[in-house]
mmCIF file of C-alpha atoms in Angstrom:
data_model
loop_
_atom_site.group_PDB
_atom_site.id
_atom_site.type_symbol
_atom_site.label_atom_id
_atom_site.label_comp_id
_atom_site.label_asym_id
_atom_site.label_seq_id
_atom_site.Cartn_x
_atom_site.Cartn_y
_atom_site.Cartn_z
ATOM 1 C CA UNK A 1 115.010 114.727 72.295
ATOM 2 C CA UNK A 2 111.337 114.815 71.086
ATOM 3 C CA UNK A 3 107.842 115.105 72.364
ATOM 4 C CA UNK A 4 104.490 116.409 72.258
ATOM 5 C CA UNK A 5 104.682 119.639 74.449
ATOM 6 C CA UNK A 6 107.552 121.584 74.744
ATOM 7 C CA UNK A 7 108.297 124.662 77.429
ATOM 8 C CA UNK A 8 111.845 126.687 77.071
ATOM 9 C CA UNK A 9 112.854 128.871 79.988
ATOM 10 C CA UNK A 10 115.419 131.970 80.087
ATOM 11 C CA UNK A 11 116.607 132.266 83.316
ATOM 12 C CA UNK A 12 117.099 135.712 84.254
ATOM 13 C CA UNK A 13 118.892 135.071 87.982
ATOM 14 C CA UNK A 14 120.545 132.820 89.946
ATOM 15 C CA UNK A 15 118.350 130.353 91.331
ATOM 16 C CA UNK A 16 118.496 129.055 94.940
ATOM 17 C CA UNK A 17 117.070 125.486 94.074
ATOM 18 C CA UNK A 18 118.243 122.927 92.628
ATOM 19 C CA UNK A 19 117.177 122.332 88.879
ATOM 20 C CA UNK A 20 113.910 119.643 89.475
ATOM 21 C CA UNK A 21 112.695 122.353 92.451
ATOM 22 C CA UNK A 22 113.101 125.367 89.908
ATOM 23 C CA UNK A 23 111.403 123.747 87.321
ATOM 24 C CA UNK A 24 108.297 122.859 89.700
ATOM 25 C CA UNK A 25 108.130 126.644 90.612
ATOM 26 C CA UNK A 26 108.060 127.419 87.040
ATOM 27 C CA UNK A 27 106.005 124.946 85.502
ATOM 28 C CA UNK A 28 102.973 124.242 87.790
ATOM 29 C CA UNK A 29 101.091 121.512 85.676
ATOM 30 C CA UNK A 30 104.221 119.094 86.180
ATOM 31 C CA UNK A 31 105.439 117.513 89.858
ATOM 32 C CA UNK A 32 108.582 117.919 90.778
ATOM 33 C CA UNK A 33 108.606 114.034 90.877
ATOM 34 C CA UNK A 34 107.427 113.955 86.866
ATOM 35 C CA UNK A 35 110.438 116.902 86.348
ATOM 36 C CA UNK A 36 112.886 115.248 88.021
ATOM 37 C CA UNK A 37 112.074 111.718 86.196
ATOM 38 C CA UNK A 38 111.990 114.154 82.753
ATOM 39 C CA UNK A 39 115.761 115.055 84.048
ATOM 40 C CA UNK A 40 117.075 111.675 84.526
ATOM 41 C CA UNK A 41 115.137 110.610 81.270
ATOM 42 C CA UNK A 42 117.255 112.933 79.124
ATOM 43 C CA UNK A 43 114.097 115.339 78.018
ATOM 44 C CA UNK A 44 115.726 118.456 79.851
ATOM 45 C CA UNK A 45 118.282 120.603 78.294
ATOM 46 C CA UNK A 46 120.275 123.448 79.890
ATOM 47 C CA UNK A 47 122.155 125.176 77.165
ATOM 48 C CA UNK A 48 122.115 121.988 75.042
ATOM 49 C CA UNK A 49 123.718 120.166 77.622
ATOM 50 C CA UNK A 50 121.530 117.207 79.819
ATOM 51 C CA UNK A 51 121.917 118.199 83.173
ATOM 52 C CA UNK A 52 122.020 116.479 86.702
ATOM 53 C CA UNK A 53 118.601 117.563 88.752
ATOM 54 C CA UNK A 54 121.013 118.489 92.016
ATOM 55 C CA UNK A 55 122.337 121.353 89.115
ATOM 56 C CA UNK A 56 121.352 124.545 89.959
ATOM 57 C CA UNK A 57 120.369 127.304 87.295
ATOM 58 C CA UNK A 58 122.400 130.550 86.164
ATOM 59 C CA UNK A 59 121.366 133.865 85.238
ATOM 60 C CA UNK A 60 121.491 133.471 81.692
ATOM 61 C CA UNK A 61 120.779 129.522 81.504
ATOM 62 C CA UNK A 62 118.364 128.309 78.234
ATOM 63 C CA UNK A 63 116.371 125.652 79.446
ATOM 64 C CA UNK A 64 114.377 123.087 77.002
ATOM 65 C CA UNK A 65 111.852 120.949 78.555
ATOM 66 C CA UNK A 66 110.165 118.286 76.752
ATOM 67 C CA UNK A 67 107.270 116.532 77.611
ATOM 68 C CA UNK A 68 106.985 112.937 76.123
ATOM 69 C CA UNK A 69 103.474 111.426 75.609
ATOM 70 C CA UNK A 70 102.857 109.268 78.079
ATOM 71 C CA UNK A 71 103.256 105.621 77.053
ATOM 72 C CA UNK A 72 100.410 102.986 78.484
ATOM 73 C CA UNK A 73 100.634 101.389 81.250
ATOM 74 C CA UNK A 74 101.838 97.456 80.807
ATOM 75 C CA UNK A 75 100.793 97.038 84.375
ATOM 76 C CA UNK A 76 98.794 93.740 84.737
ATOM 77 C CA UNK A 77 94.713 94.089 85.684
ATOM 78 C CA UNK A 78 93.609 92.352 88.546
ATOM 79 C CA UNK A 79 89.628 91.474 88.694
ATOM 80 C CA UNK A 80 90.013 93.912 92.599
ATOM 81 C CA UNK A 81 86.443 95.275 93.211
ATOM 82 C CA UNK A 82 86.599 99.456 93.870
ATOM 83 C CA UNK A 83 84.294 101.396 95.175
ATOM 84 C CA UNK A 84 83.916 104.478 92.602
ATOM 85 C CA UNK A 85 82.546 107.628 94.379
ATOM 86 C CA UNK A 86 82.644 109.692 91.116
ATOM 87 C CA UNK A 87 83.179 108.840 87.979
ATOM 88 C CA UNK A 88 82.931 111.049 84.386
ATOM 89 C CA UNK A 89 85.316 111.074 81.476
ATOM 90 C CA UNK A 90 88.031 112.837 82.906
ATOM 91 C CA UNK A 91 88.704 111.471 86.356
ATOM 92 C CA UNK A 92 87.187 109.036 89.193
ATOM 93 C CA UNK A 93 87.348 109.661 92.844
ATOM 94 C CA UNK A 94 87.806 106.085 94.339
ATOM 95 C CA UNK A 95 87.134 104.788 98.131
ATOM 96 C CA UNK A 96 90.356 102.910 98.720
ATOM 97 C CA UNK A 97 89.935 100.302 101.829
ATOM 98 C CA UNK A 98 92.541 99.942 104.213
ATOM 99 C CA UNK A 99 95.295 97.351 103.883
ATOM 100 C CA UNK A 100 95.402 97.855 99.910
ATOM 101 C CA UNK A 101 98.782 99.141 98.574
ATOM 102 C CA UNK A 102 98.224 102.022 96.308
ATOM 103 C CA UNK A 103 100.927 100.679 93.579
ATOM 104 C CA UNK A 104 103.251 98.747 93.091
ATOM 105 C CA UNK A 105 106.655 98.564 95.138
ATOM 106 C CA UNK A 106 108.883 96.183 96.745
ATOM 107 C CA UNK A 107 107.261 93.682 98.649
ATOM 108 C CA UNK A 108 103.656 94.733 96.886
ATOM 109 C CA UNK A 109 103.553 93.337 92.797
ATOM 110 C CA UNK A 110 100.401 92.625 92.796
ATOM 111 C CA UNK A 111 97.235 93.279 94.342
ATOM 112 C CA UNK A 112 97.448 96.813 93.986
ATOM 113 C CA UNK A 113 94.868 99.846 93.266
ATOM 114 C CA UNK A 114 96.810 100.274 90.422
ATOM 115 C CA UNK A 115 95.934 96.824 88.889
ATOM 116 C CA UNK A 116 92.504 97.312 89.668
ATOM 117 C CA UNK A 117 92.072 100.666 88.243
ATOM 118 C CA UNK A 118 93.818 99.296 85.183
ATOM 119 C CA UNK A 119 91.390 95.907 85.188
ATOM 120 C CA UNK A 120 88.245 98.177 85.636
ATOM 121 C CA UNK A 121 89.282 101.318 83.209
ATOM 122 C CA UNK A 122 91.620 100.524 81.139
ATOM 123 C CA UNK A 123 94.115 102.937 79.725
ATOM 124 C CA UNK A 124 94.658 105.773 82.167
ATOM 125 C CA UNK A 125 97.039 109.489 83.088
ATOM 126 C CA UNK A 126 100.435 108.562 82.379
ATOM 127 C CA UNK A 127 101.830 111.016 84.007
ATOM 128 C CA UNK A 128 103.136 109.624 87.048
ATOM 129 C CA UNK A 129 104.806 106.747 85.623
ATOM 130 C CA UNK A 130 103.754 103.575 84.192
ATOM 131 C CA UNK A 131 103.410 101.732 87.622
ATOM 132 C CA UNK A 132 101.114 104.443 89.015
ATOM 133 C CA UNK A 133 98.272 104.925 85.738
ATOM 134 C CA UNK A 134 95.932 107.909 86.762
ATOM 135 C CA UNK A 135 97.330 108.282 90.534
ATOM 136 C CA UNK A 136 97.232 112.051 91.142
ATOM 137 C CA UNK A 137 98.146 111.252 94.790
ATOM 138 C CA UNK A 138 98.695 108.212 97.542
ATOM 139 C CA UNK A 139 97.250 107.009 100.640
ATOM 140 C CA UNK A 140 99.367 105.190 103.324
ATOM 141 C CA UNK A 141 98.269 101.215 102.662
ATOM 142 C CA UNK A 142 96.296 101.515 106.486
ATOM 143 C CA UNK A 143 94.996 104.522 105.587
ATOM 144 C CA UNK A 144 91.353 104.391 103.981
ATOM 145 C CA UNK A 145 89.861 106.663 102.010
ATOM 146 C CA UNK A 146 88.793 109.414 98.994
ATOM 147 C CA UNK A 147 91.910 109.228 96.341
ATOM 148 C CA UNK A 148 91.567 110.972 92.993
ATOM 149 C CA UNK A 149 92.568 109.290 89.836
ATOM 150 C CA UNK A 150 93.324 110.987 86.818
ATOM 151 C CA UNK A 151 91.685 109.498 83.428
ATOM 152 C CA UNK A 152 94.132 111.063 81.057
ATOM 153 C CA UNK A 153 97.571 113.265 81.522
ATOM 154 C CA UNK A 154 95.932 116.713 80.403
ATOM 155 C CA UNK A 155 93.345 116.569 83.378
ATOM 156 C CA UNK A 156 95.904 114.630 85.797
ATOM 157 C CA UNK A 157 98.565 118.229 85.324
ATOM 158 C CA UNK A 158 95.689 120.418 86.293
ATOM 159 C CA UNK A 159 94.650 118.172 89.266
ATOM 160 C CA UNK A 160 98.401 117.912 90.100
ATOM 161 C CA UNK A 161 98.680 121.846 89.770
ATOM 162 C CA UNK A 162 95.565 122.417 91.864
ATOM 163 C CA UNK A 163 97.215 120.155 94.551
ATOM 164 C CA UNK A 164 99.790 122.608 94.107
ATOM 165 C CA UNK A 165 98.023 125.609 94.504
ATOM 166 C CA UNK A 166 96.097 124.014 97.220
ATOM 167 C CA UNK A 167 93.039 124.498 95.972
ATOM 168 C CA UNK A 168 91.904 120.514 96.829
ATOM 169 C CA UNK A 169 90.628 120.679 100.162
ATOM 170 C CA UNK A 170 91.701 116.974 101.729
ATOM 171 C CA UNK A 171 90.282 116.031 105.025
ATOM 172 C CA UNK A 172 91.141 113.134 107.077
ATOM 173 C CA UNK A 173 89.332 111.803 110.670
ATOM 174 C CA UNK A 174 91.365 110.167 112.920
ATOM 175 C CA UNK A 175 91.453 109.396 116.611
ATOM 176 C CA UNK A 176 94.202 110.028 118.693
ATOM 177 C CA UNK A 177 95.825 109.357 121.915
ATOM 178 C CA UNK A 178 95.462 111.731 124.767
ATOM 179 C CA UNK A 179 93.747 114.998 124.736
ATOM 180 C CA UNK A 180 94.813 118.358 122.702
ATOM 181 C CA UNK A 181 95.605 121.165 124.588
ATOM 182 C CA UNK A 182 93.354 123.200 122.372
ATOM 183 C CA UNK A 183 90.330 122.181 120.477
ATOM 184 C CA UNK A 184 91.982 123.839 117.017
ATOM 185 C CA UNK A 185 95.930 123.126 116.435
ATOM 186 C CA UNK A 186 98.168 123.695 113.484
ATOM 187 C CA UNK A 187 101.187 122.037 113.256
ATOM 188 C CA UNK A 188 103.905 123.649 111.032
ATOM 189 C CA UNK A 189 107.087 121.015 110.986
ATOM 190 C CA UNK A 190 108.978 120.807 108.665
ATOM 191 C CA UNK A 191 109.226 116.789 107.086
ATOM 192 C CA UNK A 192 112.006 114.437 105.841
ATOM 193 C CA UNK A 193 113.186 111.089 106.104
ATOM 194 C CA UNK A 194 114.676 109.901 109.251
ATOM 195 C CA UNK A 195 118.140 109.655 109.108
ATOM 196 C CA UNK A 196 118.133 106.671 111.635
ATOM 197 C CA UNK A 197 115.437 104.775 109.386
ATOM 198 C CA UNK A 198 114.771 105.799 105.742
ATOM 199 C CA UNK A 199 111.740 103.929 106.073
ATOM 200 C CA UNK A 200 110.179 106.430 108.800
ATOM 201 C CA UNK A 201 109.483 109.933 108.357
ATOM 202 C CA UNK A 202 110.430 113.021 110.821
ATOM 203 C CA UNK A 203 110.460 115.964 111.968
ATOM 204 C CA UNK A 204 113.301 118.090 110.278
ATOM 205 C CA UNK A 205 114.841 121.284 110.587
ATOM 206 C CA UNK A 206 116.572 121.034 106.373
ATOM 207 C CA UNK A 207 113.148 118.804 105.944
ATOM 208 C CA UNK A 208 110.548 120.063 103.249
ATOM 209 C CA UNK A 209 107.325 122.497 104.975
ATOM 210 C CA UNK A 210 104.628 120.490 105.932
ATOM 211 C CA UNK A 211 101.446 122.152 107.840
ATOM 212 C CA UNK A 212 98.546 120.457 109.237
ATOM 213 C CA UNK A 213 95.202 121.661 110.684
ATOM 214 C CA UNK A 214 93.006 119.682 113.977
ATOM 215 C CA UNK A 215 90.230 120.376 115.154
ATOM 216 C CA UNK A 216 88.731 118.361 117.801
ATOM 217 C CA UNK A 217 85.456 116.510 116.477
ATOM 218 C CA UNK A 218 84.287 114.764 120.407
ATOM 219 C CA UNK A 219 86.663 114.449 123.177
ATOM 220 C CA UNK A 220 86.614 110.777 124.725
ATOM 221 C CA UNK A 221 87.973 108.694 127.836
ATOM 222 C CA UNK A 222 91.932 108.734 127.157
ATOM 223 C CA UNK A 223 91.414 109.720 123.083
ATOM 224 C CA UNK A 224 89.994 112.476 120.800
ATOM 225 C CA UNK A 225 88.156 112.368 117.536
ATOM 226 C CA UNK A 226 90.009 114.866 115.217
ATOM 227 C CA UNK A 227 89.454 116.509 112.178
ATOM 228 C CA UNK A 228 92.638 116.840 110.176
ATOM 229 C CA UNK A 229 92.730 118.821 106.653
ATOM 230 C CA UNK A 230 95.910 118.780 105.386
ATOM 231 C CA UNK A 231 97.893 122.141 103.719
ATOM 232 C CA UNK A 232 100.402 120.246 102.251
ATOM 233 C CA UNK A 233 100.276 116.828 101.312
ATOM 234 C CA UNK A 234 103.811 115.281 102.381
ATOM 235 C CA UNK A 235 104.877 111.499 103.016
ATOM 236 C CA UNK A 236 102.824 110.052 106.860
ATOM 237 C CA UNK A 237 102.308 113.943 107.458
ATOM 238 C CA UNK A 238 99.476 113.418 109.941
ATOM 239 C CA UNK A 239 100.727 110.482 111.773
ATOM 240 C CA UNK A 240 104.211 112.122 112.292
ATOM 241 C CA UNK A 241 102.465 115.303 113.008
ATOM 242 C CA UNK A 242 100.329 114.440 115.825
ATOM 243 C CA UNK A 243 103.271 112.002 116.842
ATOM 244 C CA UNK A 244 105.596 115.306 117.012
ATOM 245 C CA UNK A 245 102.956 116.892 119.723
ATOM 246 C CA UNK A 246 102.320 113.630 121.884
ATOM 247 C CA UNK A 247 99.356 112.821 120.326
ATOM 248 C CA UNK A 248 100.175 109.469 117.990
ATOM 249 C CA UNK A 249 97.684 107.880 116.044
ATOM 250 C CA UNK A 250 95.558 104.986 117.479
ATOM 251 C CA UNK A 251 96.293 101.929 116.028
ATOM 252 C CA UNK A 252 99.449 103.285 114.040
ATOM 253 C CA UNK A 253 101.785 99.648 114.266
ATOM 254 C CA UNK A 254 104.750 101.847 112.576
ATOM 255 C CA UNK A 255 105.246 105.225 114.732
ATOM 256 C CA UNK A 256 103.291 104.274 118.029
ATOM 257 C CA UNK A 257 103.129 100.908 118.765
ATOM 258 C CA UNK A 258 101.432 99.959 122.253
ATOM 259 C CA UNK A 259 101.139 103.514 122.406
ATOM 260 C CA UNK A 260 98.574 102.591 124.869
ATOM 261 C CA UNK A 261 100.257 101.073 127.642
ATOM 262 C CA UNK A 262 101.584 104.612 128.362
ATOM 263 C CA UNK A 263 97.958 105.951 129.171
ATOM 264 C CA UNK A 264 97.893 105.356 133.222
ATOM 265 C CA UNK A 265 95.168 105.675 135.972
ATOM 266 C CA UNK A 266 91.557 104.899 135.718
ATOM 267 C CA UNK A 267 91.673 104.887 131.548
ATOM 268 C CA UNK A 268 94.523 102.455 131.315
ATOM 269 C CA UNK A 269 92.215 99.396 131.270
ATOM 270 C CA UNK A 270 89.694 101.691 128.384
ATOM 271 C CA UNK A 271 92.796 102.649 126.175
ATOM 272 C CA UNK A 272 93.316 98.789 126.065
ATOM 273 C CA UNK A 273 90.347 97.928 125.269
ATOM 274 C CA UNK A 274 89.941 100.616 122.725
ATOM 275 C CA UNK A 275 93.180 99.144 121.288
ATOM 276 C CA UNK A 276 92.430 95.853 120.780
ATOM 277 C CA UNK A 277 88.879 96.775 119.354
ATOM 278 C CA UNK A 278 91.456 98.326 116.322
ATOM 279 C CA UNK A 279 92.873 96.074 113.457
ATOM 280 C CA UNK A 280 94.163 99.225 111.901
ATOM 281 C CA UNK A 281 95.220 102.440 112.529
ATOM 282 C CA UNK A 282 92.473 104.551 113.056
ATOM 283 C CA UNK A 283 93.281 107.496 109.916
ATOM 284 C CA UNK A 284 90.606 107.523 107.198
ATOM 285 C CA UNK A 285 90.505 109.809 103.947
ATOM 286 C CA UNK A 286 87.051 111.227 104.946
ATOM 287 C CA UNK A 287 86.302 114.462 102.278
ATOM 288 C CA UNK A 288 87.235 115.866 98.964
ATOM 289 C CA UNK A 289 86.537 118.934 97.655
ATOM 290 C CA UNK A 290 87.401 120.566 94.627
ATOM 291 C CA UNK A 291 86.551 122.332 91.762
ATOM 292 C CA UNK A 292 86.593 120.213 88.488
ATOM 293 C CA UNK A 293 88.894 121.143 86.343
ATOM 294 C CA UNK A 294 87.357 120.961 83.131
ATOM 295 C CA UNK A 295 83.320 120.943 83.735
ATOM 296 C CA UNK A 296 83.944 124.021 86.636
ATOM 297 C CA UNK A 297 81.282 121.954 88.823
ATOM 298 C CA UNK A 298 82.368 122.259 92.687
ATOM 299 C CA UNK A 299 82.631 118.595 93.706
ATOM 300 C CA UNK A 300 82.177 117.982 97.845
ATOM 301 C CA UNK A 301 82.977 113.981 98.042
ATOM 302 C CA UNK A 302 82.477 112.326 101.546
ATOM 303 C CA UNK A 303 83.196 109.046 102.448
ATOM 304 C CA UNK A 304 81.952 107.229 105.685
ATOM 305 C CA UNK A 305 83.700 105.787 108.327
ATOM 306 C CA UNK A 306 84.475 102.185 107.842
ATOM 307 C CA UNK A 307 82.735 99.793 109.808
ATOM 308 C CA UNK A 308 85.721 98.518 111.872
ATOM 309 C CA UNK A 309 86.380 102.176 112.444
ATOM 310 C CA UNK A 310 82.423 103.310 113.337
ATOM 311 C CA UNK A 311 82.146 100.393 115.502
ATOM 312 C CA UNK A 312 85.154 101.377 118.049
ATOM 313 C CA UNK A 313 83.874 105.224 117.436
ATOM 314 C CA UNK A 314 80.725 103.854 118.744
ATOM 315 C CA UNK A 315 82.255 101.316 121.483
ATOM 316 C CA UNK A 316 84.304 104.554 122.763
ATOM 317 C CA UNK A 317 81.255 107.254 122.723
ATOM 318 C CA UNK A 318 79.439 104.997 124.628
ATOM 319 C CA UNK A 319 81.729 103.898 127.219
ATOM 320 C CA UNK A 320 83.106 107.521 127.748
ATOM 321 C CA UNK A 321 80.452 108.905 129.537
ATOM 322 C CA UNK A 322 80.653 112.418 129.710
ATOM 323 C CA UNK A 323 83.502 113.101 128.179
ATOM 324 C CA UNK A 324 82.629 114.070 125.160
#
């Protein structure tokens, strides 16, 4: 067991998580997904022993973390053009369009934003595995949008602990069936995968917290134009969100599928319409801001709406009379 960065931890009580959620609490520059890889990689000791992440500390427990330098990434670079929003030598903030995979997975090898960041810079943060060089976070593959990418693993723990902190302000526009109730809503549900379909997310009572703030941007026809900034940042939060209040994304193929067939009355033939004007869910990654972590300078990123987005946002201000 060897590595550049060690941490060693005397537990003092019993703790009420499970080793890989104890050691997040404690050691804020690492993600619980890094810690629990670290775990299952053999760099954890507790009391000399390696431990199972499920394991749950003791008063008393010695606890050895080491941190391994990061190996580079033998991920293949693809020629993929990016649009860079900012760029110095730390990190890059890139516009990622919709229907690009963020990084590799089953079903996605190639084609990724992780072989184009690779292609276009090279060696990158480590510190979310090899097939993910530099990703601090993810964006659904429909979802468009701002996504921060780390240039080496000393800068990609601070973003990661910042995320953490919540101290990244991330804020998404997205349109969505119906009309709120109110024109600002939180939504505080707990998140998890579905038992019924571990490849859908929902609403859980044992799930991990999950809050997410609307506020209603222009009120259309049979839709609104929403504002979403997220609190935490957990797997489809928004679309199961506004799914868990009636309000389903338009356009989202996996949760709400003809969605708009149940809008009746005088706006079932708009809702159509609006519909079909939609290759893609309508969700985009619209605003960054955070502080840099090593230069200090307060960094407010914005990204447009796409054109296939903008043009049904147009299509639907202008056919909505006054609705808005």
């Amino acid at each position: 067991m060897s590595g550049g960065e060690r941490h060693v931890i005397e537990v003092e009580a019993d703790a009420e998580d499970r080793l890989d959620a104890f050691l997040a609490s404690r050691l804020t520059t690492l993600s619980r997904t890094r810690l629990a890889a670290l775990i299952q990689e053999g760099h954890v000791l507790v009391n000399g022993l390696v431990p199972r992440k499920r394991d749950r500390p003791r008063a008393g427990d010695r606890i050895v973390v080491e941190v391994p330098p990061s190996q580079p990434s033998d991920l293949l670079g693809e020629a993929i053009p990016l649009t860079i929003v900012f760029e110095d030598e730390y990190l890059l903030v890139v516009d990622k369009p919709a229907g690009m995979v963020v990084h590799p997975a089953v079903g996605h090898t190639s084609g990724t934003l992780a072989n184009a960041l690779v292609h276009h810079f090279g060696t990158l943060s480590g510190e979310a595995g090899a097939a993910r060089p530099g990703l601090v976070h993810r964006l659904d593959k429909d979802t468009s949008g701002l996504l921060l990418v780390a240039r080496n693993d000393d800068v990609h723990r601070r973003l990661s602990a910042m995320l953490k902190r919540r101290t990244i302000r991330r804020t998404y526009t997205a349109v969505v069936w119906g009309h709120l109730a109110q024109d600002e809503i939180t939504v505080d549900a707990p998140l998890g995968r579905s038992p019924s379909d571990r490849k859908r997310i929902a609403v859980l009572a044992d799930g991990k917290p999950a809050v997410t703030h609307f506020h209603r941007l222009e009120r259309w026809r049979a839709a609104d134009l929403l504002e979403a900034r997220l609190e935490t940042g957990r797997t489809h939060q928004i679309r199961v969100h506004l799914l868990s209040i009636g309000h389903p994304v338009v356009g989202d193929r996996d949760y709400a599928a003809g969605a708009e067939r149940g809008v009746s009355g005088p706006a079932r033939a708009w809702a159509r319409q609006l519909a079909a004007l939609l290759p893609r869910q309508f969700l985009h990654a619209s605003k960054l801001t955070f502080t840099h972590p090593m230069t200090r300078q307060v960094l407010s990123l914005e990204s447009p709406l796409p054109p296939e987005l903008e043009a049904a946002a147009a299509w639907a201000r202008r056919t909505s009379g006054g609705a808005g």
